[in-house]
mmCIF file of C-alpha atoms in Angstrom:
data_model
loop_
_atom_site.group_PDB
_atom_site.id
_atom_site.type_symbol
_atom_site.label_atom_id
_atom_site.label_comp_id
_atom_site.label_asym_id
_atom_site.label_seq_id
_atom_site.Cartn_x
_atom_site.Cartn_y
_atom_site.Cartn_z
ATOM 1 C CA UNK P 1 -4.261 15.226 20.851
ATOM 2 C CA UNK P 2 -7.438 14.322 19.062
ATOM 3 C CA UNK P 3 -5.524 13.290 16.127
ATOM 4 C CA UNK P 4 -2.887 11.380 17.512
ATOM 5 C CA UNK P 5 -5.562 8.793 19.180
ATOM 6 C CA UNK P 6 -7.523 8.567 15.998
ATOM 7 C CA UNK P 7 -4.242 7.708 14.274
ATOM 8 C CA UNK P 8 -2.928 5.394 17.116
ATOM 9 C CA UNK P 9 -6.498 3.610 16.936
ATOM 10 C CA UNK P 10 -6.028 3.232 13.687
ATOM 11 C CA UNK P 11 -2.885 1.857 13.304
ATOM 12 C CA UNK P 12 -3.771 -0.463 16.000
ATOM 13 C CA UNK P 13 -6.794 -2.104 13.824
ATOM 14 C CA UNK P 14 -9.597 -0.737 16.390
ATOM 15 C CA UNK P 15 -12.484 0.717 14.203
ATOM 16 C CA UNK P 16 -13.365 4.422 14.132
ATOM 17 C CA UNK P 17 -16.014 6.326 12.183
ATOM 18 C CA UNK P 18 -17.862 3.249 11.112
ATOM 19 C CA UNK P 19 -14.785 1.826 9.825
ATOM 20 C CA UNK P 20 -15.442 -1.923 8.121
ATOM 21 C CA UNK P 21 -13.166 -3.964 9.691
ATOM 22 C CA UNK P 22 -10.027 -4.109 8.010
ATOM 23 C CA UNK P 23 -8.221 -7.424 6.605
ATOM 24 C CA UNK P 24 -4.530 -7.227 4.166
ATOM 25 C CA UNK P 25 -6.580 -9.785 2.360
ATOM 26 C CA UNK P 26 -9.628 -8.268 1.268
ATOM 27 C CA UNK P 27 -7.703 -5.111 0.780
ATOM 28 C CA UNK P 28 -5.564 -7.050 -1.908
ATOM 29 C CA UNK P 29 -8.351 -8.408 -3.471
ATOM 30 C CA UNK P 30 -10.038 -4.446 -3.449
ATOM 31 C CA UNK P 31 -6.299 -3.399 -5.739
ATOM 32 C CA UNK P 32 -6.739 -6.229 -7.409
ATOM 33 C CA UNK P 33 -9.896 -4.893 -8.985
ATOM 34 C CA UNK P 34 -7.850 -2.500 -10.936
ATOM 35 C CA UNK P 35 -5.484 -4.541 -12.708
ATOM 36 C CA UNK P 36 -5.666 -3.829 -16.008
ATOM 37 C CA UNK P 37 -6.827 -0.193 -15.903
ATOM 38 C CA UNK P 38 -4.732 2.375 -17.646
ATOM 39 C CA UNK P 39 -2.224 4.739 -15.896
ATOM 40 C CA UNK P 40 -3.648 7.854 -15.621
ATOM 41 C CA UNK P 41 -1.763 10.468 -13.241
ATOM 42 C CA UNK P 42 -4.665 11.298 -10.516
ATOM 43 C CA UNK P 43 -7.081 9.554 -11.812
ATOM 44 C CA UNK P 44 -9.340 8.212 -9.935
ATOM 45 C CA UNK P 45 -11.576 5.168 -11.486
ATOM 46 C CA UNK P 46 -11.526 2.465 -13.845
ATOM 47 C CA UNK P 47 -11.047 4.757 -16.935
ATOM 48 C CA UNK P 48 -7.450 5.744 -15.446
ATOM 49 C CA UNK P 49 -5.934 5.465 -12.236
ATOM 50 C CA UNK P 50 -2.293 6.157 -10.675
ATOM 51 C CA UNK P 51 -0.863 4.492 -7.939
ATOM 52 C CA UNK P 52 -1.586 6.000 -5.100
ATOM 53 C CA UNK P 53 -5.197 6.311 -6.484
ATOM 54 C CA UNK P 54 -5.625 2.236 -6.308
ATOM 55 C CA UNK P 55 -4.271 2.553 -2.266
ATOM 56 C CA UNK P 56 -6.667 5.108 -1.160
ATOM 57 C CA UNK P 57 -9.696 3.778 -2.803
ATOM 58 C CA UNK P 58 -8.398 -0.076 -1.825
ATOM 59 C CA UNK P 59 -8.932 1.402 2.269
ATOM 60 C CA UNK P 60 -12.452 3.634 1.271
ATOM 61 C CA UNK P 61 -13.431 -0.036 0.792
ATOM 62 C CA UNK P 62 -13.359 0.028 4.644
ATOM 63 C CA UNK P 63 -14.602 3.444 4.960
ATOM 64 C CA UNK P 64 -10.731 4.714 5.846
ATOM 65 C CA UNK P 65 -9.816 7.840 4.578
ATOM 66 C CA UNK P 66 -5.717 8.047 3.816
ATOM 67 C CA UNK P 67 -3.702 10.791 1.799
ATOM 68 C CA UNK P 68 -3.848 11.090 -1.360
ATOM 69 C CA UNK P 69 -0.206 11.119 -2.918
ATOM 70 C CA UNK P 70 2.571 8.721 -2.068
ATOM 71 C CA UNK P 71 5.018 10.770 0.094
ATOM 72 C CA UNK P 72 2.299 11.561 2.273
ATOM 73 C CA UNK P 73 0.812 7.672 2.413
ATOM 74 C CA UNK P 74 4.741 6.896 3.274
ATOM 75 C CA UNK P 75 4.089 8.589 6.674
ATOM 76 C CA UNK P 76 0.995 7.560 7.678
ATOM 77 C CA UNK P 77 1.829 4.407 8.417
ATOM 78 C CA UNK P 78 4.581 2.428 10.813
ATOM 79 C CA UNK P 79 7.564 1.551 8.811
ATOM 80 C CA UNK P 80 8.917 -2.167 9.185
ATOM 81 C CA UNK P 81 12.726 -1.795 10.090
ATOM 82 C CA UNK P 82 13.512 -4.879 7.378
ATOM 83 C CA UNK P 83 11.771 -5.581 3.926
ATOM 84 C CA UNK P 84 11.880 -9.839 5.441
ATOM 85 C CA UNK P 85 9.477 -8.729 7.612
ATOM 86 C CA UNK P 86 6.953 -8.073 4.780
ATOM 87 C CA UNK P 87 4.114 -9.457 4.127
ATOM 88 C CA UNK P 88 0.982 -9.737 1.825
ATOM 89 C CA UNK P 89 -0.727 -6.161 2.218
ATOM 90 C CA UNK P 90 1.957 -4.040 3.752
ATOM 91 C CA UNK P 91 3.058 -1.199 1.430
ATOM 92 C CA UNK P 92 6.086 -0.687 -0.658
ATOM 93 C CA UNK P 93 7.668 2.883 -1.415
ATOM 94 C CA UNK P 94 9.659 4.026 -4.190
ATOM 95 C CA UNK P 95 11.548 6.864 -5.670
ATOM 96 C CA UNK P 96 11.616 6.531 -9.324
ATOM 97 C CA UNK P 97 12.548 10.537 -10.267
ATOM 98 C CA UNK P 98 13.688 13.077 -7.843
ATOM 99 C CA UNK P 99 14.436 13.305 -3.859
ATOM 100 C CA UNK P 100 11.077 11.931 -2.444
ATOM 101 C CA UNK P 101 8.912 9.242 -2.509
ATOM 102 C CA UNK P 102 6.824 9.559 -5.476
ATOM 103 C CA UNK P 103 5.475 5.671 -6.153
ATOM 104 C CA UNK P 104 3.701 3.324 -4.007
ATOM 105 C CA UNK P 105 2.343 -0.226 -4.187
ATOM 106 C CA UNK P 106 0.988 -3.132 -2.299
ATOM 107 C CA UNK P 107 2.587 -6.214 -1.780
ATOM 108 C CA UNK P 108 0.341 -9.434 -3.289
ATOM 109 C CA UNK P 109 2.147 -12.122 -2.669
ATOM 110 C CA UNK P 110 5.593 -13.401 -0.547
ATOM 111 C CA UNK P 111 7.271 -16.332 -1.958
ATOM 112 C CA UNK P 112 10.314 -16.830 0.875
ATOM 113 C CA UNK P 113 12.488 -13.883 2.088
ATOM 114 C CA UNK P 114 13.824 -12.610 -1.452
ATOM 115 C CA UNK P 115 10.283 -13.233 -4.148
ATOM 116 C CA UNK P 116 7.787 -10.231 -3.268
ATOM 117 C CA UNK P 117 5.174 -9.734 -6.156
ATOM 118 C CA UNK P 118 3.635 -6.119 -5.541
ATOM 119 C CA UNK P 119 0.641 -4.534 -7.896
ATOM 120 C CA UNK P 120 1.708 -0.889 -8.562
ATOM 121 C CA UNK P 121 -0.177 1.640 -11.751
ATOM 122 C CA UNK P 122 3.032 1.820 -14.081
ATOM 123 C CA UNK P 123 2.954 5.089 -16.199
ATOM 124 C CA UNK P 124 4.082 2.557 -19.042
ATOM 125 C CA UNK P 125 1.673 -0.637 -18.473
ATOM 126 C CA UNK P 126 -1.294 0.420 -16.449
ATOM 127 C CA UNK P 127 -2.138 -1.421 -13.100
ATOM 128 C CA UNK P 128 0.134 -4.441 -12.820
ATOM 129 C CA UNK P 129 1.776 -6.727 -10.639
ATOM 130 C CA UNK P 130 5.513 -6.889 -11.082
ATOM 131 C CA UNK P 131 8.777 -8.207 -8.703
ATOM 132 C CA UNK P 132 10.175 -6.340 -6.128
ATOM 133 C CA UNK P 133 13.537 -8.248 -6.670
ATOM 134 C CA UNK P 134 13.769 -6.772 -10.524
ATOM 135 C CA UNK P 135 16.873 -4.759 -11.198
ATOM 136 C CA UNK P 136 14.580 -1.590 -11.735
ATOM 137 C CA UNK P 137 12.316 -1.851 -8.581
ATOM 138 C CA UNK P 138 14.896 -3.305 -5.792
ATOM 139 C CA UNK P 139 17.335 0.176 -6.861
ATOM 140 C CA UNK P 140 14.185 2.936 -6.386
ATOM 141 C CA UNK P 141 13.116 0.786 -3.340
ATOM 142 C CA UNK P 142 12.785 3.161 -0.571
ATOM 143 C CA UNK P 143 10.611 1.564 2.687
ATOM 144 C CA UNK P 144 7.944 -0.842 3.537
ATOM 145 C CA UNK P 145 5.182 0.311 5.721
ATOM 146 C CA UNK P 146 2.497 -1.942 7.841
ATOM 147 C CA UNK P 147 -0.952 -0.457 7.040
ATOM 148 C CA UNK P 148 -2.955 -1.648 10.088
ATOM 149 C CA UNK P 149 -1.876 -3.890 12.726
ATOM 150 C CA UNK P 150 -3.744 -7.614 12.251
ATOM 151 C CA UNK P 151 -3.742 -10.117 13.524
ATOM 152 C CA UNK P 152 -5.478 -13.445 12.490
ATOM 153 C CA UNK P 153 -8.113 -14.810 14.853
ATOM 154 C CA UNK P 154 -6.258 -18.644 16.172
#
């Protein structure tokens, strides 16, 4: 029971454990600190990093602790029903080999309902930014997930 309202807090944006507050922007900006850095399968740090490496430290930024491998970031959080309902921060899932999610990424930047730019560690090019809409990403596409619920003060 404990866990289930420490998850539903979370996912509803209310701060736990000292929690910074969270904000899709700044937790862009926190992946986009990697760009650049080589691939490096668990790594963990500018000398190397894979992808679900640049996700988990991108929310210890705001003192939020999140699995450590891609399947198991896929469930954590609430899955938008469409990929139109995306937007800058919400996570993108992807099976490139096998039966289960096994590559995650962040989306950047939403250009209309089709253009989503999402930064990803590629095994080939390091930390990146690529298009969700490429012939290679849109067929391993899996699901879109909503980290934390935000909403912009008016």
């Amino acid at each position: 029971m404990k866990k289930l309202l420490i998850l539903l807090l979370f996912v509803a944006g209310v701060p736990i454990y000292g929690q910074k507050a969270y904000s899709p922007r700044v937790f862009v900006k926190e992946c986009k600190k990697y760009i650049g850095t080589p691939y490096k399968f668990g790594g963990n740090d500018q000398r190397g990093i894979d992808c679900s490496g640049v996700i988990c430290n991108a929310f210890s930024t705001f003192d939020i602790k999140i699995p450590r491998v891609s399947h198991q970031q896929a469930e954590t959080f609430r899955t938008l029903k469409k990929l139109e309902k995306a937007r800058k921060g919400d996570l993108v899932y992807f099976k490139t080999s096998g039966s289960r999610i096994n590559h995650t990424g962040v989306i950047v930047k939403k250009k209309g309902k089709r253009k989503i730019l999402f930064l990803h560690a590629s095994t080939s090019g390091g930390v990146r930014i690529d298009d969700l809409a490429s012939d290679y990403w849109k067929n391993k596409f899996v699901k879109v997930t909503r980290p934390i619920e935000y909403h912009r003060s008016k």
